[in-house]
mmCIF file of C-alpha atoms and ligand atoms in Angstrom:
data_model
loop_
_atom_site.group_PDB
_atom_site.id
_atom_site.type_symbol
_atom_site.label_atom_id
_atom_site.label_comp_id
_atom_site.label_asym_id
_atom_site.label_seq_id
_atom_site.Cartn_x
_atom_site.Cartn_y
_atom_site.Cartn_z
ATOM 1 C CA MET A 119 -11.025 -26.154 25.058
ATOM 2 C CA HIS A 120 -12.123 -23.036 23.209
ATOM 3 C CA ILE A 121 -10.736 -22.613 19.689
ATOM 4 C CA VAL A 122 -10.363 -18.951 18.823
ATOM 5 C CA GLU A 123 -11.601 -17.859 15.367
ATOM 6 C CA ASN A 124 -8.346 -16.948 13.699
ATOM 7 C CA LEU A 125 -10.122 -14.469 11.443
ATOM 8 C CA ALA A 126 -11.493 -12.626 14.423
ATOM 9 C CA ALA A 127 -8.303 -12.582 16.515
ATOM 10 C CA PRO A 128 -7.255 -8.945 17.084
ATOM 11 C CA ARG A 129 -3.846 -8.024 15.655
ATOM 12 C CA SER A 130 -3.403 -4.996 17.912
ATOM 13 C CA TRP A 131 -4.570 -4.793 21.534
ATOM 14 C CA LEU A 132 -4.227 -1.172 22.771
ATOM 15 C CA PHE A 133 -4.071 -0.502 26.511
ATOM 16 C CA VAL A 134 -5.696 2.699 27.721
ATOM 17 C CA PRO A 135 -5.834 3.860 31.364
ATOM 18 C CA ALA A 136 -9.581 3.794 32.049
ATOM 19 C CA ASP A 137 -9.530 6.888 34.263
ATOM 20 C CA SER A 138 -8.497 9.203 31.405
ATOM 21 C CA ASP A 139 -11.456 10.614 29.408
ATOM 22 C CA LYS A 140 -9.105 12.021 26.837
ATOM 23 C CA LYS A 141 -7.145 8.825 26.195
ATOM 24 C CA VAL A 142 -10.294 6.681 26.290
ATOM 25 C CA ALA A 143 -11.888 8.852 23.566
ATOM 26 C CA LYS A 144 -8.710 8.620 21.508
ATOM 27 C CA ALA A 145 -8.475 4.854 21.900
ATOM 28 C CA ILE A 146 -12.116 4.355 20.855
ATOM 29 C CA ALA A 147 -11.439 6.365 17.680
ATOM 30 C CA SER A 148 -8.126 4.586 16.952
ATOM 31 C CA ASP A 149 -7.212 1.863 14.450
ATOM 32 C CA ALA A 150 -6.710 -0.747 17.172
ATOM 33 C CA ASP A 151 -8.473 -4.047 16.499
ATOM 34 C CA ALA A 152 -9.167 -4.207 20.238
ATOM 35 C CA ILE A 153 -8.700 -1.793 23.103
ATOM 36 C CA ILE A 154 -8.096 -2.835 26.685
ATOM 37 C CA PHE A 155 -9.561 -0.367 29.173
ATOM 38 C CA ASP A 156 -7.164 -0.735 32.083
ATOM 39 C CA LEU A 157 -8.349 -0.777 35.694
ATOM 40 C CA GLU A 158 -5.093 -2.312 37.002
ATOM 41 C CA ASP A 159 -1.508 -1.036 36.967
ATOM 42 C CA SER A 160 -1.979 2.209 35.013
ATOM 43 C CA VAL A 161 -4.699 3.454 37.406
ATOM 44 C CA SER A 162 -3.769 4.665 40.908
ATOM 45 C CA LEU A 163 -5.645 3.371 43.947
ATOM 46 C CA GLU A 164 -7.356 6.740 44.391
ATOM 47 C CA ARG A 165 -8.599 6.675 40.784
ATOM 48 C CA LYS A 166 -9.945 3.086 40.626
ATOM 49 C CA GLN A 167 -13.553 4.074 41.296
ATOM 50 C CA ALA A 168 -13.433 7.011 38.870
ATOM 51 C CA ALA A 169 -12.157 4.620 36.206
ATOM 52 C CA ARG A 170 -14.979 2.134 36.849
ATOM 53 C CA ASP A 171 -17.532 4.937 36.722
ATOM 54 C CA LEU A 172 -16.136 6.130 33.406
ATOM 55 C CA LEU A 173 -16.499 2.627 31.939
ATOM 56 C CA LYS A 174 -20.033 2.234 33.285
ATOM 57 C CA ALA A 175 -21.008 5.474 31.524
ATOM 58 C CA LEU A 176 -19.614 4.378 28.138
ATOM 59 C CA GLY A 177 -21.484 2.984 25.252
ATOM 60 C CA PRO A 178 -23.192 1.783 23.314
ATOM 61 C CA ARG A 179 -20.226 0.796 21.190
ATOM 62 C CA ASP A 180 -20.586 1.938 17.582
ATOM 63 C CA GLY A 181 -18.108 -0.037 15.460
ATOM 64 C CA GLY A 182 -14.360 0.598 15.694
ATOM 65 C CA PRO A 183 -12.095 -1.357 18.037
ATOM 66 C CA ARG A 184 -13.583 -4.163 20.123
ATOM 67 C CA TRP A 185 -13.804 -3.349 23.849
ATOM 68 C CA TRP A 186 -12.041 -5.369 26.543
ATOM 69 C CA VAL A 187 -11.374 -4.506 30.196
ATOM 70 C CA ARG A 188 -8.331 -5.405 32.283
ATOM 71 C CA ILE A 189 -9.508 -5.979 35.835
ATOM 72 C CA ASN A 190 -7.391 -6.258 38.978
ATOM 73 C CA PRO A 191 -5.989 -9.713 39.833
ATOM 74 C CA LEU A 192 -7.931 -12.453 41.601
ATOM 75 C CA ARG A 193 -7.854 -12.273 45.405
ATOM 76 C CA THR A 194 -7.116 -8.522 45.555
ATOM 77 C CA ASP A 195 -9.380 -5.832 47.049
ATOM 78 C CA HIS A 196 -10.199 -4.218 43.732
ATOM 79 C CA HIS A 197 -11.048 -7.401 41.838
ATOM 80 C CA LYS A 198 -14.723 -7.805 42.779
ATOM 81 C CA PRO A 199 -15.771 -4.155 42.319
ATOM 82 C CA ASP A 200 -14.137 -4.209 38.865
ATOM 83 C CA LEU A 201 -16.457 -7.004 37.754
ATOM 84 C CA GLU A 202 -19.460 -4.673 38.129
ATOM 85 C CA VAL A 203 -18.505 -2.803 34.951
ATOM 86 C CA PHE A 204 -19.523 -5.784 32.814
ATOM 87 C CA ALA A 205 -23.172 -5.280 33.701
ATOM 88 C CA SER A 206 -23.504 -1.983 31.876
ATOM 89 C CA ALA A 207 -21.588 -1.599 28.650
ATOM 90 C CA ASP A 208 -20.667 -3.270 25.433
ATOM 91 C CA PHE A 209 -17.575 -5.207 26.537
ATOM 92 C CA GLU A 210 -16.473 -8.226 24.535
ATOM 93 C CA GLY A 211 -14.160 -9.762 27.095
ATOM 94 C CA VAL A 212 -12.066 -9.536 30.239
ATOM 95 C CA VAL A 213 -8.282 -9.384 30.563
ATOM 96 C CA LEU A 214 -6.975 -11.174 33.670
ATOM 97 C CA PRO A 215 -3.519 -10.036 34.837
ATOM 98 C CA LYS A 216 -1.152 -12.040 37.096
ATOM 99 C CA ALA A 217 -2.727 -15.367 36.095
ATOM 100 C CA GLU A 218 -0.681 -18.292 37.410
ATOM 101 C CA SER A 219 -2.502 -21.270 35.891
ATOM 102 C CA GLY A 220 -5.579 -22.486 34.080
ATOM 103 C CA ALA A 221 -7.223 -22.867 37.499
ATOM 104 C CA ASP A 222 -7.168 -19.060 37.857
ATOM 105 C CA VAL A 223 -8.993 -18.671 34.534
ATOM 106 C CA VAL A 224 -11.566 -21.254 35.590
ATOM 107 C CA GLU A 225 -12.001 -19.443 38.921
ATOM 108 C CA LEU A 226 -12.636 -16.143 37.114
ATOM 109 C CA SER A 227 -15.140 -17.793 34.775
ATOM 110 C CA HIS A 228 -17.174 -18.901 37.791
ATOM 111 C CA THR A 229 -18.137 -15.202 38.120
ATOM 112 C CA THR A 230 -17.863 -13.993 34.513
ATOM 113 C CA GLY A 231 -19.642 -16.950 32.886
ATOM 114 C CA HIS A 232 -19.253 -17.122 29.120
ATOM 115 C CA LEU A 233 -17.371 -13.815 28.817
ATOM 116 C CA PRO A 234 -14.187 -14.474 26.782
ATOM 117 C CA ILE A 235 -10.961 -14.217 28.812
ATOM 118 C CA HIS A 236 -7.508 -12.997 27.749
ATOM 119 C CA ALA A 237 -4.996 -14.030 30.424
ATOM 120 C CA ILE A 238 -1.626 -12.365 31.036
ATOM 121 C CA VAL A 239 0.374 -15.379 32.083
ATOM 122 C CA THR A 240 3.983 -14.522 33.045
ATOM 123 C CA GLU A 241 3.760 -11.797 35.689
ATOM 124 C CA THR A 242 4.738 -13.732 38.825
ATOM 125 C CA ALA A 243 7.575 -16.146 39.574
ATOM 126 C CA ALA A 244 5.192 -19.108 39.982
ATOM 127 C CA SER A 245 3.400 -18.309 36.714
ATOM 128 C CA LEU A 246 6.352 -19.606 34.658
ATOM 129 C CA PHE A 247 5.603 -23.130 35.881
ATOM 130 C CA GLY A 248 1.919 -22.982 34.878
ATOM 131 C CA LEU A 249 2.127 -22.365 31.159
ATOM 132 C CA LEU A 250 0.904 -25.792 30.070
ATOM 133 C CA SER A 251 -2.079 -25.662 32.427
ATOM 134 C CA TYR A 252 -4.345 -23.473 30.290
ATOM 135 C CA ARG A 253 -5.719 -26.460 28.372
ATOM 136 C CA GLU A 254 -8.689 -26.714 30.724
ATOM 137 C CA PRO A 255 -11.913 -28.158 29.360
ATOM 138 C CA SER A 256 -14.886 -25.835 28.807
ATOM 139 C CA CYS A 257 -13.081 -22.660 29.761
ATOM 140 C CA PRO A 258 -13.808 -19.445 27.791
ATOM 141 C CA LEU A 259 -10.116 -18.523 27.373
ATOM 142 C CA THR A 260 -9.446 -16.970 23.931
ATOM 143 C CA ALA A 261 -5.991 -15.336 24.225
ATOM 144 C CA MET A 262 -2.781 -15.444 26.260
ATOM 145 C CA SER A 263 -0.117 -12.749 26.440
ATOM 146 C CA TRP A 264 3.053 -12.292 28.414
ATOM 147 C CA GLY A 265 4.500 -9.395 30.391
ATOM 148 C CA ALA A 266 8.096 -8.635 31.372
ATOM 149 C CA GLU A 267 7.681 -5.613 33.648
ATOM 150 C CA ASP A 268 5.873 -7.305 36.510
ATOM 151 C CA LEU A 269 7.964 -10.454 36.134
ATOM 152 C CA SER A 270 11.224 -8.555 36.511
ATOM 153 C CA ALA A 271 9.866 -6.778 39.602
ATOM 154 C CA ALA A 272 8.669 -10.108 41.035
ATOM 155 C CA LEU A 273 12.068 -11.731 40.460
ATOM 156 C CA GLY A 274 13.980 -8.866 42.065
ATOM 157 C CA ALA A 275 15.786 -8.056 38.833
ATOM 158 C CA THR A 276 17.490 -4.705 38.354
ATOM 159 C CA SER A 277 16.956 -4.886 34.576
ATOM 160 C CA LYS A 278 15.266 -7.044 31.916
ATOM 161 C CA TYR A 279 18.172 -6.551 29.545
ATOM 162 C CA ASP A 280 21.521 -8.181 28.823
ATOM 163 C CA GLU A 281 24.616 -6.073 28.425
ATOM 164 C CA ASP A 282 24.077 -6.113 24.647
ATOM 165 C CA GLY A 283 20.619 -4.523 25.056
ATOM 166 C CA GLY A 284 18.537 -7.609 24.193
ATOM 167 C CA LEU A 285 15.970 -9.148 26.552
ATOM 168 C CA SER A 286 17.604 -11.489 29.083
ATOM 169 C CA PHE A 287 17.101 -15.245 28.775
ATOM 170 C CA THR A 288 14.453 -15.379 31.519
ATOM 171 C CA TYR A 289 12.116 -13.056 29.578
ATOM 172 C CA ARG A 290 12.757 -14.743 26.244
ATOM 173 C CA LEU A 291 11.914 -18.036 27.960
ATOM 174 C CA ALA A 292 8.673 -16.579 29.336
ATOM 175 C CA ARG A 293 7.802 -15.310 25.866
ATOM 176 C CA SER A 294 8.439 -18.639 24.098
ATOM 177 C CA LEU A 295 6.557 -20.617 26.739
ATOM 178 C CA THR A 296 3.588 -18.258 26.339
ATOM 179 C CA LEU A 297 3.599 -18.872 22.590
ATOM 180 C CA ALA A 298 3.726 -22.649 23.001
ATOM 181 C CA GLY A 299 1.285 -22.646 25.935
ATOM 182 C CA ALA A 300 -1.272 -20.597 23.993
ATOM 183 C CA VAL A 301 -1.011 -22.774 20.895
ATOM 184 C CA ALA A 302 -1.305 -25.876 23.087
ATOM 185 C CA ALA A 303 -4.480 -24.410 24.605
ATOM 186 C CA GLY A 304 -5.898 -23.526 21.175
ATOM 187 C CA VAL A 305 -6.011 -19.783 21.916
ATOM 188 C CA GLN A 306 -4.447 -16.691 20.367
ATOM 189 C CA PRO A 307 -0.774 -16.116 21.291
ATOM 190 C CA VAL A 308 -0.284 -12.365 21.881
ATOM 191 C CA ASP A 309 3.172 -10.806 22.206
ATOM 192 C CA GLY A 310 3.874 -8.429 25.094
ATOM 193 C CA VAL A 311 4.293 -4.647 25.063
ATOM 194 C CA PHE A 312 7.206 -2.806 23.497
ATOM 195 C CA ALA A 313 7.603 -0.091 26.113
ATOM 196 C CA ASP A 314 9.748 2.430 24.201
ATOM 197 C CA PHE A 315 6.860 3.943 22.227
ATOM 198 C CA ARG A 316 9.029 6.532 20.441
ATOM 199 C CA ASP A 317 11.233 3.810 18.856
ATOM 200 C CA GLU A 318 9.279 2.875 15.734
ATOM 201 C CA ALA A 319 12.154 0.961 14.108
ATOM 202 C CA GLY A 320 12.648 -1.111 17.261
ATOM 203 C CA LEU A 321 8.930 -1.913 17.455
ATOM 204 C CA THR A 322 8.770 -2.838 13.765
ATOM 205 C CA ALA A 323 11.678 -5.266 14.117
ATOM 206 C CA GLU A 324 10.180 -6.825 17.262
ATOM 207 C CA VAL A 325 6.666 -7.249 15.870
ATOM 208 C CA ARG A 326 7.917 -8.746 12.597
ATOM 209 C CA ALA A 327 9.966 -11.250 14.592
ATOM 210 C CA ALA A 328 6.876 -12.069 16.659
ATOM 211 C CA ALA A 329 4.799 -12.661 13.527
ATOM 212 C CA ARG A 330 7.495 -14.954 12.070
ATOM 213 C CA GLU A 331 7.539 -16.989 15.282
ATOM 214 C CA GLY A 332 3.773 -17.583 15.354
ATOM 215 C CA PHE A 333 2.289 -14.808 17.466
ATOM 216 C CA THR A 334 -0.830 -13.389 15.774
ATOM 217 C CA GLY A 335 -1.229 -10.220 17.850
ATOM 218 C CA LYS A 336 0.647 -7.811 20.103
ATOM 219 C CA LEU A 337 -0.176 -5.588 23.066
ATOM 220 C CA ALA A 338 0.272 -1.841 22.483
ATOM 221 C CA ILE A 339 0.501 1.119 24.867
ATOM 222 C CA HIS A 340 0.429 4.073 22.466
ATOM 223 C CA PRO A 341 -1.624 4.855 19.311
ATOM 224 C CA ASP A 342 1.590 5.308 17.302
ATOM 225 C CA GLN A 343 2.276 1.579 17.759
ATOM 226 C CA LEU A 344 -0.893 0.437 15.979
ATOM 227 C CA ALA A 345 0.125 0.824 12.336
ATOM 228 C CA PRO A 346 3.357 -1.235 12.600
ATOM 229 C CA ILE A 347 1.535 -3.929 14.583
ATOM 230 C CA ASN A 348 -1.474 -4.188 12.260
ATOM 231 C CA GLU A 349 0.836 -4.293 9.269
ATOM 232 C CA ALA A 350 3.089 -7.031 10.623
ATOM 233 C CA PHE A 351 0.131 -9.352 11.292
ATOM 234 C CA THR A 352 -1.535 -8.763 7.928
ATOM 235 C CA PRO A 353 -0.329 -11.266 5.310
ATOM 236 C CA SER A 354 1.041 -9.486 2.226
ATOM 237 C CA ALA A 355 -0.409 -10.057 -1.248
ATOM 238 C CA ALA A 356 2.822 -11.894 -2.152
ATOM 239 C CA ASP A 357 2.518 -14.188 0.906
ATOM 240 C CA ILE A 358 -1.120 -14.914 0.010
ATOM 241 C CA ALA A 359 -0.204 -15.734 -3.601
ATOM 242 C CA ILE A 360 2.530 -18.165 -2.473
ATOM 243 C CA ALA A 361 0.155 -19.852 -0.011
ATOM 244 C CA GLU A 362 -2.547 -20.202 -2.659
ATOM 245 C CA GLU A 363 -0.033 -21.698 -5.106
ATOM 246 C CA LEU A 364 1.075 -24.247 -2.512
ATOM 247 C CA ILE A 365 -2.486 -25.247 -1.586
ATOM 248 C CA ALA A 366 -3.385 -25.582 -5.281
ATOM 249 C CA ALA A 367 -0.318 -27.771 -5.873
ATOM 250 C CA PHE A 368 -1.317 -30.172 -3.072
ATOM 251 C CA ALA A 369 -4.939 -30.173 -4.272
ATOM 252 C CA ALA A 370 -3.746 -31.120 -7.769
ATOM 253 C CA ASN A 371 -1.594 -33.951 -6.339
ATOM 254 C CA PRO A 372 -3.739 -35.409 -3.560
ATOM 255 C CA SER A 373 -1.541 -38.464 -3.058
ATOM 256 C CA ALA A 374 1.741 -36.516 -2.840
ATOM 257 C CA GLY A 375 3.371 -36.182 0.587
ATOM 258 C CA VAL A 376 6.070 -33.874 -0.665
ATOM 259 C CA LEU A 377 6.272 -31.542 -3.664
ATOM 260 C CA SER A 378 8.757 -29.128 -5.110
ATOM 261 C CA ILE A 379 7.810 -25.608 -6.173
ATOM 262 C CA ASN A 380 10.473 -23.254 -7.560
ATOM 263 C CA GLY A 381 13.262 -25.416 -6.149
ATOM 264 C CA ARG A 382 11.829 -25.609 -2.597
ATOM 265 C CA MET A 383 10.874 -28.818 -0.814
ATOM 266 C CA LEU A 384 7.293 -28.551 0.489
ATOM 267 C CA ASP A 385 5.492 -31.059 2.711
ATOM 268 C CA ARG A 386 2.634 -31.208 5.246
ATOM 269 C CA PRO A 387 3.925 -28.545 7.702
ATOM 270 C CA HIS A 388 4.158 -26.064 4.827
ATOM 271 C CA LEU A 389 0.577 -26.865 3.819
ATOM 272 C CA ILE A 390 -0.620 -26.233 7.387
ATOM 273 C CA GLN A 391 1.267 -22.913 7.477
ATOM 274 C CA ALA A 392 -0.253 -21.870 4.148
ATOM 275 C CA GLN A 393 -3.776 -22.700 5.363
ATOM 276 C CA ALA A 394 -3.207 -20.726 8.597
ATOM 277 C CA LEU A 395 -1.917 -17.744 6.625
ATOM 278 C CA LEU A 396 -5.001 -17.694 4.388
ATOM 279 C CA ALA A 397 -7.241 -17.920 7.459
ATOM 280 C CA ARG A 398 -5.519 -14.797 8.837
ATOM 281 C CA ALA A 399 -5.714 -12.825 5.587
ATOM 282 C CA ARG A 400 -8.437 -10.200 5.755
HETATM 283 N N1 LIG B 600 -4.555 5.356 24.363
HETATM 284 C C1 LIG B 600 -5.166 6.448 23.861
HETATM 285 N N2 LIG B 600 -4.548 7.646 23.693
HETATM 286 C C2 LIG B 600 -3.274 7.713 24.053
HETATM 287 C C3 LIG B 600 -2.579 6.611 24.587
HETATM 288 C C4 LIG B 600 -3.270 5.397 24.745
HETATM 289 N N3 LIG B 600 -2.667 4.306 25.254
HETATM 290 N N4 LIG B 600 -1.302 6.978 24.821
HETATM 291 C C5 LIG B 600 -1.205 8.267 24.466
HETATM 292 N N5 LIG B 600 -2.387 8.717 23.994
HETATM 293 C C6 LIG B 600 -2.691 10.054 23.473
HETATM 294 C C7 LIG B 600 -2.223 11.151 24.412
HETATM 295 O O1 LIG B 600 -3.210 11.449 25.354
HETATM 296 C C8 LIG B 600 -1.948 12.281 23.441
HETATM 297 O O2 LIG B 600 -3.187 12.880 23.113
HETATM 298 P P1 LIG B 600 -3.257 14.430 22.664
HETATM 299 O O3 LIG B 600 -2.498 14.504 21.381
HETATM 300 O O4 LIG B 600 -4.725 14.663 22.515
HETATM 301 O O5 LIG B 600 -2.617 15.194 23.779
HETATM 302 C C9 LIG B 600 -1.452 11.563 22.193
HETATM 303 O O6 LIG B 600 -1.943 10.222 22.281
HETATM 304 C C10 LIG B 600 0.048 11.527 22.108
HETATM 305 O O7 LIG B 600 0.573 10.998 23.296
HETATM 306 P P2 LIG B 600 2.059 11.313 23.774
HETATM 307 O O8 LIG B 600 2.179 12.744 24.179
HETATM 308 O O9 LIG B 600 2.975 10.824 22.719
HETATM 309 O O10 LIG B 600 2.225 10.378 25.025
HETATM 310 P P3 LIG B 600 1.894 10.744 26.543
HETATM 311 O O11 LIG B 600 3.154 11.263 27.174
HETATM 312 O O12 LIG B 600 0.655 11.566 26.626
HETATM 313 O O13 LIG B 600 1.546 9.307 27.150
HETATM 314 C C11 LIG B 600 1.917 7.201 28.144
HETATM 315 C C12 LIG B 600 2.526 8.321 27.316
HETATM 316 C C13 LIG B 600 2.885 6.025 28.200
HETATM 317 C C14 LIG B 600 1.617 7.714 29.562
HETATM 318 C C15 LIG B 600 0.594 6.761 27.455
HETATM 319 O O14 LIG B 600 0.937 6.342 26.164
HETATM 320 C C16 LIG B 600 -0.213 5.735 28.161
HETATM 321 O O15 LIG B 600 -0.947 6.037 29.088
HETATM 322 N N6 LIG B 600 -0.162 4.453 27.700
HETATM 323 C C17 LIG B 600 -0.941 3.384 28.242
HETATM 324 C C18 LIG B 600 -0.358 2.902 29.555
HETATM 325 C C19 LIG B 600 -1.047 1.672 30.064
HETATM 326 O O16 LIG B 600 -2.236 1.475 29.890
HETATM 327 N N7 LIG B 600 -0.291 0.790 30.728
HETATM 328 C C20 LIG B 600 -0.798 -0.441 31.233
HETATM 329 C C21 LIG B 600 -0.402 -1.625 30.375
HETATM 330 S S1 LIG B 600 1.332 -1.931 30.345
HETATM 331 MG MG1 LIG B 601 1.358 -4.873 35.186
#
């Protein structure tokens, strides 16, 4: 099991179609913590090779966002040629779409070796039954995220939404199981994309909810989404002060199981949350 450095876990993961010079240049200069050069769904079949060639000609990376590449799924025609890009440039890791279980991640690592892997784990019907299987030993998995678009297509849905406009139960289930599955595997839980990139208020509400629930990063599809995402996953000065106060109170009372601060009951789970928050503060 690979434990991801919480400090190093990217808050924002920005997708960019790898066949677009213009968008690639913009993504490299953006405030994303990580960018994901996409060779899969956002690149047409005719443009796959042009996208690979563009990635092979990149680099060397000079600061800014960390570079990841989303390859095509295992057992598809474009998968193997995609892997060639890792020979030439400064890529930190590989994003595997349509993963169905930990066995898929292990299979990928047989070719990619120690390269860190971020798996997208809810894009097929079968994938929903594999979310506890990512706890494989000695596997370089560092992050798991979920996706609703491919899942709804795979399930034959006509929409992801309820009549009230919220995500339907199936997608909320996929999201929660990704969170728990990632934490169980000791890797970063990453929330899925918010597709309506002009709706800043909607994104802000969704990413704050994700941060409250335990996600520590979110996929993005547009540069305008980076500021709300980075902000939501950055602990505020007030949150840091509260966490420090709590840790100091337990340190001053080493034999106490439970304490009260400002009229609140605080025990071990609160201490663990405070320690995790300080680890994320940058
Ligand atoms: N990365 C880098 N730059 C991006 C970008 C991205 N993901 N999305 C948009 N931009 C750039 C545009 O090229 C444009 O640049 P310009 O000002 O130099 O013309 C600027 O940001 C503003 O873009 P905008 O006009 O608001 O959007 P658009 O209509 O050009 O693009 C999308 C909309 C959805 C096509 C585009 O955001 C996109 O390609 N997103 C990524 C899609 C993807 O990778 N999907 C796979 C994962 S789900
Ligand atoms: Mg997809």
